[in-house]
Amino acid sequence: MKKSDELRQAISAKKLEVENLQSEMKISDAAAAAKELQKLNNEFQIAVALEGAQFDDFKKSAAPVATPSTTDAAKLRNRAFNKLVLNPARKEPIPLTDDERAAYFNVSGSPEQPAQIESLDEKGGYLVPAEQMATLQEFRKDFVSLKNYVSVVSANSTSGRWATFTQQNLKFQKFAEMSDIPETDTTFGEATYVIEDWGLTVPISKQLIYDANIDILSFMGRQLVEGVVTTENEEILKPLNKLITGDAASNIAEAPTITSHQSLNNAMLKTLDGVYYNAAKIFTNQDGFLWLANLEDTQKRPLFQPDISEPNKYLYRGKEIVVIPNTQLPNTAISSKNYAPFWIADLRSFITFFERKGLELIADKSVFFKKYGVGLQGVVRFSVVVTDPAAAVALKVEI
């Protein structure tokens, strides 16, 4: 086994030790273990560098092997895709070069179905290629995306049914030799989904369209991603807001109010069913986050701690705190007092996110007919369904 592989295993074990100590509120021990973790990381970087140098020396003495380059092919596919999608209704042809056509179209002349799409004006949509979709995934990291915390299922149709499983509390029973094994009943739930369409139009200059090297998603992908994430978050928050208000309530007045870390602990450790505890996280807005940050014990020590292994994350009793911007999750006024919403939830059990295909781009020059530009329309298709209502507890806190 290579030295780097041994160190990688040691780093994984040490990181788990840090997390366990932190969840047990042994902050000083966790800090000491974190220093050891940093030392192991440094040793790992040195080992990787040495092994790389040894491999480079080996390559100099080895016979060169010709390998096909995928970078140029990926760039050509992106360029061909950009030209096709930004050629609205095919009325102003932007010709593909031979290399672009060879990279994008297969030998039958039908590239991921665009040959059919290209021949029909009313079908102008293109799915974003994998290379550019990777760019979008990087942009998503700039935003708080609740989609990262729910179950995601790729739907093969615009509507359908999905089997759900709820806690059954099954137990094995004793049985005598050569006797029948005891039977018990179990039930499965069923969630239905209907995929809905969501879209956004972004203007793009025609000067950029004719630049063969332009990467659309590097130019305006962040705008599209921000719109997609905001829309997804709003739809995921809808069932959570329904949970916090109740069917008959008009605001969060029906949710229990927490006034101290003891009442928060009670909701986390007792109100929430224990089967969801390990995967549960705390979800709140910026004001709720500030309330958590100000919690102290009797010795005036903060109960709110940064995650030592990931400094940009914060924990309460070992649970990750997910902060949703106030613009997406505002406070609610009740009798001249303001309250911030809280959820303690295992969102992967609570919500299933059904998505159809990926991001689709459509160009429409009529949207900006007075300008030298094109309206680039992004379309996503998804549905949010509650699959286990017991997996979330709703609270509120006065701020």
GROMACS .gro file of C-alpha atoms in nm:
model
  399
    1MET     CA    1   0.000   0.000   0.000
    2LYS     CA    2   0.127   0.347  -0.089
    3LYS     CA    3   0.213   0.588   0.190
    4SER     CA    4  -0.055   0.831   0.066
    5ASP     CA    5  -0.320   0.558   0.091
    6GLU     CA    6  -0.220   0.479   0.450
    7LEU     CA    7  -0.235   0.848   0.541
    8ARG     CA    8  -0.571   0.884   0.368
    9GLN     CA    9  -0.714   0.609   0.592
   10ALA     CA   10  -0.560   0.770   0.900
   11ILE     CA   11  -0.712   1.108   0.804
   12SER     CA   12  -1.058   0.952   0.768
   13ALA     CA   13  -1.030   0.788   1.110
   14LYS     CA   14  -0.903   1.106   1.274
   15LYS     CA   15  -1.181   1.316   1.117
   16LEU     CA   16  -1.439   1.072   1.256
   17GLU     CA   17  -1.273   1.105   1.599
   18VAL     CA   18  -1.297   1.486   1.579
   19GLU     CA   19  -1.666   1.468   1.487
   20ASN     CA   20  -1.742   1.227   1.772
   21LEU     CA   21  -1.560   1.442   2.028
   22GLN     CA   22  -1.737   1.751   1.901
   23SER     CA   23  -2.079   1.586   1.922
   24GLU     CA   24  -1.996   1.489   2.282
   25MET     CA   25  -1.913   1.859   2.350
   26LYS     CA   26  -1.550   1.769   2.439
   27ILE     CA   27  -1.423   2.084   2.275
   28SER     CA   28  -1.066   2.082   2.410
   29ASP     CA   29  -1.014   1.717   2.312
   30ALA     CA   30  -1.166   1.788   1.971
   31ALA     CA   31  -0.930   2.083   1.921
   32ALA     CA   32  -0.629   1.865   2.006
   33ALA     CA   33  -0.748   1.595   1.768
   34ALA     CA   34  -0.800   1.863   1.501
   35LYS     CA   35  -0.433   1.963   1.531
   36GLU     CA   36  -0.336   1.600   1.476
   37LEU     CA   37  -0.570   1.596   1.176
   38GLN     CA   38  -0.393   1.900   1.031
   39LYS     CA   39  -0.056   1.730   1.080
   40LEU     CA   40  -0.179   1.420   0.898
   41ASN     CA   41  -0.307   1.640   0.614
   42ASN     CA   42   0.038   1.800   0.581
   43GLU     CA   43   0.207   1.459   0.575
   44PHE     CA   44  -0.044   1.344   0.312
   45GLN     CA   45   0.037   1.641   0.085
   46ILE     CA   46   0.411   1.565   0.114
   47ALA     CA   47   0.354   1.196   0.036
   48VAL     CA   48   0.144   1.278  -0.271
   49ALA     CA   49   0.412   1.519  -0.398
   50LEU     CA   50   0.688   1.259  -0.354
   51GLU     CA   51   0.488   0.988  -0.525
   52GLY     CA   52   0.411   1.228  -0.810
   53ALA     CA   53   0.779   1.307  -0.853
   54GLN     CA   54   0.862   0.935  -0.863
   55PHE     CA   55   0.592   0.883  -1.126
   56ASP     CA   56   0.729   1.171  -1.338
   57ASP     CA   57   1.077   1.011  -1.329
   58PHE     CA   58   0.921   0.684  -1.440
   59LYS     CA   59   0.738   0.851  -1.729
   60LYS     CA   60   1.063   1.001  -1.862
   61SER     CA   61   1.213   0.654  -1.899
   62ALA     CA   62   0.896   0.485  -2.025
   63ALA     CA   63   0.792   0.474  -2.390
   64PRO     CA   64   0.525   0.735  -2.471
   65VAL     CA   65   0.177   0.600  -2.530
   66ALA     CA   66  -0.061   0.784  -2.758
   67THR     CA   67  -0.391   0.858  -2.583
   68PRO     CA   68  -0.693   1.030  -2.735
   69SER     CA   69  -0.764   1.377  -2.605
   70THR     CA   70  -1.117   1.434  -2.472
   71THR     CA   71  -1.060   1.800  -2.383
   72ASP     CA   72  -1.073   1.921  -2.744
   73ALA     CA   73  -1.378   1.703  -2.817
   74ALA     CA   74  -1.559   1.841  -2.513
   75LYS     CA   75  -1.477   2.199  -2.618
   76LEU     CA   76  -1.600   2.129  -2.972
   77ARG     CA   77  -1.926   1.980  -2.840
   78ASN     CA   78  -1.982   2.287  -2.623
   79ARG     CA   79  -1.914   2.524  -2.912
   80ALA     CA   80  -2.152   2.334  -3.140
   81PHE     CA   81  -2.416   2.332  -2.866
   82ASN     CA   82  -2.376   2.708  -2.811
   83LYS     CA   83  -2.419   2.781  -3.181
   84LEU     CA   84  -2.727   2.562  -3.213
   85VAL     CA   85  -2.909   2.685  -2.904
   86LEU     CA   86  -2.836   3.051  -2.984
   87ASN     CA   87  -2.971   3.013  -3.337
   88PRO     CA   88  -3.339   3.089  -3.270
   89ALA     CA   89  -3.584   2.923  -3.508
   90ARG     CA   90  -3.291   2.850  -3.743
   91LYS     CA   91  -3.369   3.172  -3.933
   92GLU     CA   92  -3.013   3.307  -3.907
   93PRO     CA   93  -2.795   3.001  -3.953
   94ILE     CA   94  -2.472   2.987  -3.757
   95PRO     CA   95  -2.283   2.715  -3.946
   96LEU     CA   96  -2.092   2.445  -3.764
   97THR     CA   97  -1.738   2.365  -3.865
   98ASP     CA   98  -1.655   2.012  -3.975
   99ASP     CA   99  -1.481   1.944  -3.643
  100GLU     CA  100  -1.777   2.077  -3.442
  101ARG     CA  101  -2.022   1.870  -3.644
  102ALA     CA  102  -1.808   1.557  -3.606
  103ALA     CA  103  -1.783   1.607  -3.228
  104TYR     CA  104  -2.152   1.684  -3.175
  105PHE     CA  105  -2.322   1.458  -3.431
  106ASN     CA  106  -2.276   1.083  -3.431
  107VAL     CA  107  -2.218   0.880  -3.748
  108SER     CA  108  -2.592   0.853  -3.817
  109GLY     CA  109  -2.625   1.231  -3.810
  110SER     CA  110  -2.851   1.219  -3.505
  111PRO     CA  111  -2.665   1.370  -3.205
  112GLU     CA  112  -2.843   1.316  -2.878
  113GLN     CA  113  -3.158   1.387  -3.086
  114PRO     CA  114  -3.067   1.738  -3.210
  115ALA     CA  115  -3.096   1.640  -3.578
  116GLN     CA  116  -3.471   1.605  -3.526
  117ILE     CA  117  -3.485   1.922  -3.317
  118GLU     CA  118  -3.280   2.120  -3.568
  119SER     CA  119  -3.522   2.041  -3.849
  120LEU     CA  120  -3.832   2.165  -3.664
  121ASP     CA  121  -3.870   2.531  -3.572
  122GLU     CA  122  -4.114   2.461  -3.288
  123LYS     CA  123  -3.861   2.238  -3.113
  124GLY     CA  124  -3.579   2.465  -3.007
  125GLY     CA  125  -3.478   2.317  -2.674
  126TYR     CA  126  -3.144   2.158  -2.594
  127LEU     CA  127  -3.032   1.978  -2.281
  128VAL     CA  128  -2.713   2.123  -2.137
  129PRO     CA  129  -2.415   1.892  -2.211
  130ALA     CA  130  -2.243   1.715  -1.924
  131GLU     CA  131  -1.931   1.933  -1.948
  132GLN     CA  132  -2.130   2.256  -1.909
  133MET     CA  133  -2.358   2.100  -1.646
  134ALA     CA  134  -2.046   2.048  -1.433
  135THR     CA  135  -1.994   2.424  -1.452
  136LEU     CA  136  -2.347   2.477  -1.322
  137GLN     CA  137  -2.283   2.241  -1.032
  138GLU     CA  138  -1.984   2.454  -0.932
  139PHE     CA  139  -2.200   2.767  -0.939
  140ARG     CA  140  -2.455   2.596  -0.708
  141LYS     CA  141  -2.193   2.589  -0.434
  142ASP     CA  142  -2.222   2.968  -0.408
  143PHE     CA  143  -2.581   2.942  -0.281
  144VAL     CA  144  -2.767   2.767   0.002
  145SER     CA  145  -2.950   2.493  -0.188
  146LEU     CA  146  -3.206   2.291   0.010
  147LYS     CA  147  -3.205   2.036  -0.272
  148ASN     CA  148  -2.876   1.909  -0.125
  149TYR     CA  149  -3.064   1.799   0.189
  150VAL     CA  150  -3.364   1.615   0.037
  151SER     CA  151  -3.399   1.287  -0.153
  152VAL     CA  152  -3.364   1.339  -0.528
  153VAL     CA  153  -3.522   1.100  -0.780
  154SER     CA  154  -3.492   1.120  -1.160
  155ALA     CA  155  -3.843   1.085  -1.302
  156ASN     CA  156  -3.894   0.902  -1.631
  157SER     CA  157  -4.236   1.052  -1.693
  158THR     CA  158  -4.426   1.373  -1.625
  159SER     CA  159  -4.636   1.206  -1.354
  160GLY     CA  160  -4.630   0.886  -1.155
  161ARG     CA  161  -4.641   0.706  -0.822
  162TRP     CA  162  -4.359   0.636  -0.581
  163ALA     CA  163  -4.362   0.382  -0.298
  164THR     CA  164  -4.279   0.528   0.044
  165PHE     CA  165  -4.174   0.351   0.361
  166THR     CA  166  -4.269   0.462   0.710
  167GLN     CA  167  -4.137   0.336   1.044
  168GLN     CA  168  -4.296  -0.001   1.125
  169ASN     CA  169  -4.134  -0.089   1.461
  170LEU     CA  170  -4.096  -0.450   1.349
  171LYS     CA  171  -3.957  -0.706   1.593
  172PHE     CA  172  -3.825  -1.056   1.541
  173GLN     CA  173  -3.998  -1.322   1.751
  174LYS     CA  174  -3.886  -1.654   1.891
  175PHE     CA  175  -3.997  -1.972   1.723
  176ALA     CA  176  -3.948  -2.340   1.804
  177GLU     CA  177  -3.750  -2.580   1.592
  178MET     CA  178  -3.941  -2.692   1.279
  179SER     CA  179  -4.230  -2.459   1.359
  180ASP     CA  180  -4.363  -2.177   1.144
  181ILE     CA  181  -4.176  -1.848   1.161
  182PRO     CA  182  -4.413  -1.582   1.307
  183GLU     CA  183  -4.569  -1.343   1.057
  184THR     CA  184  -4.645  -0.976   1.091
  185ASP     CA  185  -4.803  -0.708   0.875
  186THR     CA  186  -4.617  -0.419   0.721
  187THR     CA  187  -4.753  -0.134   0.515
  188PHE     CA  188  -4.609   0.088   0.247
  189GLY     CA  189  -4.721   0.436   0.157
  190GLU     CA  190  -4.747   0.588  -0.186
  191ALA     CA  191  -4.654   0.935  -0.309
  192THR     CA  192  -4.786   1.076  -0.633
  193TYR     CA  193  -4.598   1.343  -0.826
  194VAL     CA  194  -4.677   1.566  -1.122
  195ILE     CA  195  -4.377   1.732  -1.286
  196GLU     CA  196  -4.416   2.107  -1.334
  197ASP     CA  197  -4.223   2.340  -1.567
  198TRP     CA  198  -4.021   2.636  -1.436
  199GLY     CA  199  -3.846   2.889  -1.656
  200LEU     CA  200  -3.633   3.203  -1.666
  201THR     CA  201  -3.524   3.431  -1.952
  202VAL     CA  202  -3.179   3.593  -1.956
  203PRO     CA  203  -3.067   3.844  -2.226
  204ILE     CA  204  -2.746   3.767  -2.411
  205SER     CA  205  -2.566   3.986  -2.665
  206LYS     CA  206  -2.543   3.869  -3.026
  207GLN     CA  207  -2.182   3.984  -3.037
  208LEU     CA  208  -2.105   3.697  -2.799
  209ILE     CA  209  -2.307   3.447  -3.000
  210TYR     CA  210  -2.072   3.470  -3.295
  211ASP     CA  211  -1.762   3.415  -3.082
  212ALA     CA  212  -1.697   3.046  -3.147
  213ASN     CA  213  -1.504   3.003  -2.822
  214ILE     CA  214  -1.772   3.140  -2.587
  215ASP     CA  215  -1.890   2.912  -2.307
  216ILE     CA  216  -2.250   3.015  -2.240
  217LEU     CA  217  -2.262   2.885  -1.885
  218SER     CA  218  -1.937   3.056  -1.787
  219PHE     CA  219  -2.084   3.384  -1.912
  220MET     CA  220  -2.433   3.378  -1.759
  221GLY     CA  221  -2.460   3.044  -1.581
  222ARG     CA  222  -2.450   3.203  -1.234
  223GLN     CA  223  -2.769   3.397  -1.313
  224LEU     CA  224  -2.946   3.080  -1.423
  225VAL     CA  225  -2.826   2.885  -1.123
  226GLU     CA  226  -2.934   3.156  -0.879
  227GLY     CA  227  -3.281   3.149  -1.033
  228VAL     CA  228  -3.300   2.768  -1.022
  229VAL     CA  229  -3.182   2.745  -0.658
  230THR     CA  230  -3.421   3.020  -0.543
  231THR     CA  231  -3.714   2.847  -0.713
  232GLU     CA  232  -3.622   2.504  -0.574
  233ASN     CA  233  -3.583   2.647  -0.222
  234GLU     CA  234  -3.923   2.817  -0.236
  235GLU     CA  235  -4.093   2.493  -0.340
  236ILE     CA  236  -3.914   2.289  -0.072
  237LEU     CA  237  -4.007   2.549   0.191
  238LYS     CA  238  -4.377   2.534   0.102
  239PRO     CA  239  -4.449   2.199   0.275
  240LEU     CA  240  -4.226   2.304   0.566
  241ASN     CA  241  -4.422   2.627   0.604
  242LYS     CA  242  -4.745   2.428   0.591
  243LEU     CA  243  -4.606   2.212   0.869
  244ILE     CA  244  -4.516   2.513   1.078
  245THR     CA  245  -4.852   2.687   1.030
  246GLY     CA  246  -5.083   2.389   1.039
  247ASP     CA  247  -5.378   2.345   0.804
  248ALA     CA  248  -5.596   2.601   0.985
  249ALA     CA  249  -5.337   2.854   1.101
  250SER     CA  250  -5.263   3.178   0.918
  251ASN     CA  251  -4.915   3.224   1.065
  252ILE     CA  252  -4.657   3.043   1.278
  253ALA     CA  253  -4.851   3.107   1.601
  254GLU     CA  254  -4.946   2.738   1.621
  255ALA     CA  255  -4.582   2.625   1.636
  256PRO     CA  256  -4.432   2.572   1.985
  257THR     CA  257  -4.210   2.861   2.100
  258ILE     CA  258  -3.859   2.785   2.220
  259THR     CA  259  -3.712   3.029   2.469
  260SER     CA  260  -3.387   2.862   2.575
  261HIS     CA  261  -3.145   2.588   2.484
  262GLN     CA  262  -3.335   2.356   2.718
  263SER     CA  263  -3.657   2.387   2.517
  264LEU     CA  264  -3.460   2.342   2.195
  265ASN     CA  265  -3.300   2.028   2.341
  266ASN     CA  266  -3.643   1.896   2.439
  267ALA     CA  267  -3.770   1.933   2.083
  268MET     CA  268  -3.456   1.778   1.935
  269LEU     CA  269  -3.416   1.487   2.176
  270LYS     CA  270  -3.776   1.408   2.265
  271THR     CA  271  -4.036   1.562   2.033
  272LEU     CA  272  -3.861   1.444   1.718
  273ASP     CA  273  -3.892   1.067   1.682
  274GLY     CA  274  -3.559   0.909   1.770
  275VAL     CA  275  -3.540   0.717   1.442
  276TYR     CA  276  -3.479   1.048   1.262
  277TYR     CA  277  -3.232   1.194   1.512
  278ASN     CA  278  -2.905   1.078   1.355
  279ALA     CA  279  -2.984   1.233   1.015
  280ALA     CA  280  -3.162   1.543   1.147
  281LYS     CA  281  -3.038   1.898   1.095
  282ILE     CA  282  -3.153   2.239   1.216
  283PHE     CA  283  -3.304   2.471   0.953
  284THR     CA  284  -3.369   2.839   1.023
  285ASN     CA  285  -3.322   3.187   0.879
  286GLN     CA  286  -3.055   3.446   0.956
  287ASP     CA  287  -3.230   3.578   1.267
  288GLY     CA  288  -3.278   3.226   1.403
  289PHE     CA  289  -2.910   3.164   1.333
  290LEU     CA  290  -2.819   3.474   1.536
  291TRP     CA  291  -3.038   3.353   1.825
  292LEU     CA  292  -2.850   3.022   1.824
  293ALA     CA  293  -2.516   3.206   1.812
  294ASN     CA  294  -2.607   3.393   2.132
  295LEU     CA  295  -2.699   3.084   2.336
  296GLU     CA  296  -2.477   3.034   2.644
  297ASP     CA  297  -2.456   2.783   2.926
  298THR     CA  298  -2.450   2.876   3.297
  299GLN     CA  299  -2.075   2.953   3.270
  300LYS     CA  300  -2.140   3.196   2.983
  301ARG     CA  301  -1.980   2.959   2.732
  302PRO     CA  302  -2.134   2.959   2.382
  303LEU     CA  303  -2.333   2.646   2.299
  304PHE     CA  304  -2.305   2.725   1.931
  305GLN     CA  305  -1.979   2.584   1.790
  306PRO     CA  306  -1.802   2.594   1.453
  307ASP     CA  307  -1.737   2.260   1.284
  308ILE     CA  308  -1.362   2.209   1.337
  309SER     CA  309  -1.328   1.995   1.025
  310GLU     CA  310  -1.527   2.247   0.811
  311PRO     CA  311  -1.493   2.602   0.949
  312ASN     CA  312  -1.775   2.741   0.731
  313LYS     CA  313  -2.028   2.513   0.899
  314TYR     CA  314  -2.174   2.553   1.247
  315LEU     CA  315  -2.313   2.293   1.482
  316TYR     CA  316  -2.545   2.275   1.780
  317ARG     CA  317  -2.506   1.953   1.982
  318GLY     CA  318  -2.335   1.804   1.678
  319LYS     CA  319  -2.621   1.892   1.442
  320GLU     CA  320  -2.550   2.099   1.131
  321ILE     CA  321  -2.726   2.436   1.120
  322VAL     CA  322  -2.855   2.520   0.771
  323VAL     CA  323  -2.912   2.895   0.733
  324ILE     CA  324  -3.169   3.012   0.477
  325PRO     CA  325  -3.153   3.382   0.380
  326ASN     CA  326  -3.420   3.608   0.531
  327THR     CA  327  -3.523   3.705   0.178
  328GLN     CA  328  -3.636   3.345   0.117
  329LEU     CA  329  -3.749   3.264   0.472
  330PRO     CA  330  -3.873   3.584   0.640
  331ASN     CA  331  -3.982   3.632   1.001
  332THR     CA  332  -4.350   3.653   1.097
  333ALA     CA  333  -4.512   3.921   1.312
  334ILE     CA  334  -4.755   3.795   1.579
  335SER     CA  335  -4.916   4.047   1.818
  336SER     CA  336  -4.643   4.307   1.753
  337LYS     CA  337  -4.369   4.049   1.815
  338ASN     CA  338  -4.141   3.897   1.550
  339TYR     CA  339  -4.074   3.526   1.532
  340ALA     CA  340  -3.817   3.331   1.332
  341PRO     CA  341  -3.909   2.981   1.211
  342PHE     CA  342  -3.715   2.671   1.312
  343TRP     CA  343  -3.726   2.313   1.191
  344ILE     CA  344  -3.548   2.010   1.328
  345ALA     CA  345  -3.580   1.770   1.039
  346ASP     CA  346  -3.443   1.477   0.846
  347LEU     CA  347  -3.528   1.631   0.509
  348ARG     CA  348  -3.417   1.324   0.312
  349SER     CA  349  -3.698   1.131   0.476
  350PHE     CA  350  -3.942   1.423   0.481
  351ILE     CA  351  -3.923   1.532   0.115
  352THR     CA  352  -3.857   1.366  -0.220
  353PHE     CA  353  -3.757   1.589  -0.511
  354PHE     CA  354  -3.863   1.443  -0.848
  355GLU     CA  355  -3.680   1.596  -1.143
  356ARG     CA  356  -3.726   1.538  -1.514
  357LYS     CA  357  -3.424   1.557  -1.745
  358GLY     CA  358  -3.187   1.843  -1.672
  359LEU     CA  359  -3.158   2.212  -1.753
  360GLU     CA  360  -3.299   2.289  -2.097
  361LEU     CA  361  -3.196   2.601  -2.292
  362ILE     CA  362  -3.416   2.768  -2.552
  363ALA     CA  363  -3.330   3.082  -2.752
  364ASP     CA  364  -3.595   3.337  -2.854
  365LYS     CA  365  -3.495   3.649  -3.048
  366SER     CA  366  -3.847   3.801  -3.030
  367VAL     CA  367  -3.809   3.872  -2.656
  368PHE     CA  368  -3.550   4.145  -2.723
  369PHE     CA  369  -3.642   4.236  -3.080
  370LYS     CA  370  -3.543   4.604  -3.028
  371LYS     CA  371  -3.193   4.509  -2.913
  372TYR     CA  372  -2.904   4.329  -3.074
  373GLY     CA  373  -2.952   4.030  -2.852
  374VAL     CA  374  -3.135   3.705  -2.784
  375GLY     CA  375  -3.346   3.592  -2.491
  376LEU     CA  376  -3.190   3.274  -2.355
  377GLN     CA  377  -3.457   3.081  -2.168
  378GLY     CA  378  -3.365   2.823  -1.909
  379VAL     CA  379  -3.627   2.557  -1.825
  380VAL     CA  380  -3.621   2.299  -1.544
  381ARG     CA  381  -3.892   2.048  -1.460
  382PHE     CA  382  -3.948   1.910  -1.112
  383SER     CA  383  -4.195   1.833  -0.834
  384VAL     CA  384  -4.161   1.838  -0.454
  385VAL     CA  385  -4.352   1.572  -0.256
  386VAL     CA  386  -4.373   1.507   0.120
  387THR     CA  387  -4.300   1.137   0.171
  388ASP     CA  388  -4.268   1.111   0.553
  389PRO     CA  389  -4.446   1.388   0.750
  390ALA     CA  390  -4.316   1.260   1.084
  391ALA     CA  391  -3.955   1.339   0.995
  392ALA     CA  392  -3.977   1.712   1.085
  393VAL     CA  393  -4.063   1.915   1.395
  394ALA     CA  394  -4.164   2.282   1.358
  395LEU     CA  395  -4.075   2.552   1.613
  396LYS     CA  396  -4.047   2.929   1.642
  397VAL     CA  397  -3.835   3.170   1.844
  398GLU     CA  398  -3.897   3.532   1.936
  399ILE     CA  399  -3.628   3.761   1.799
   0.00000   0.00000   0.00000
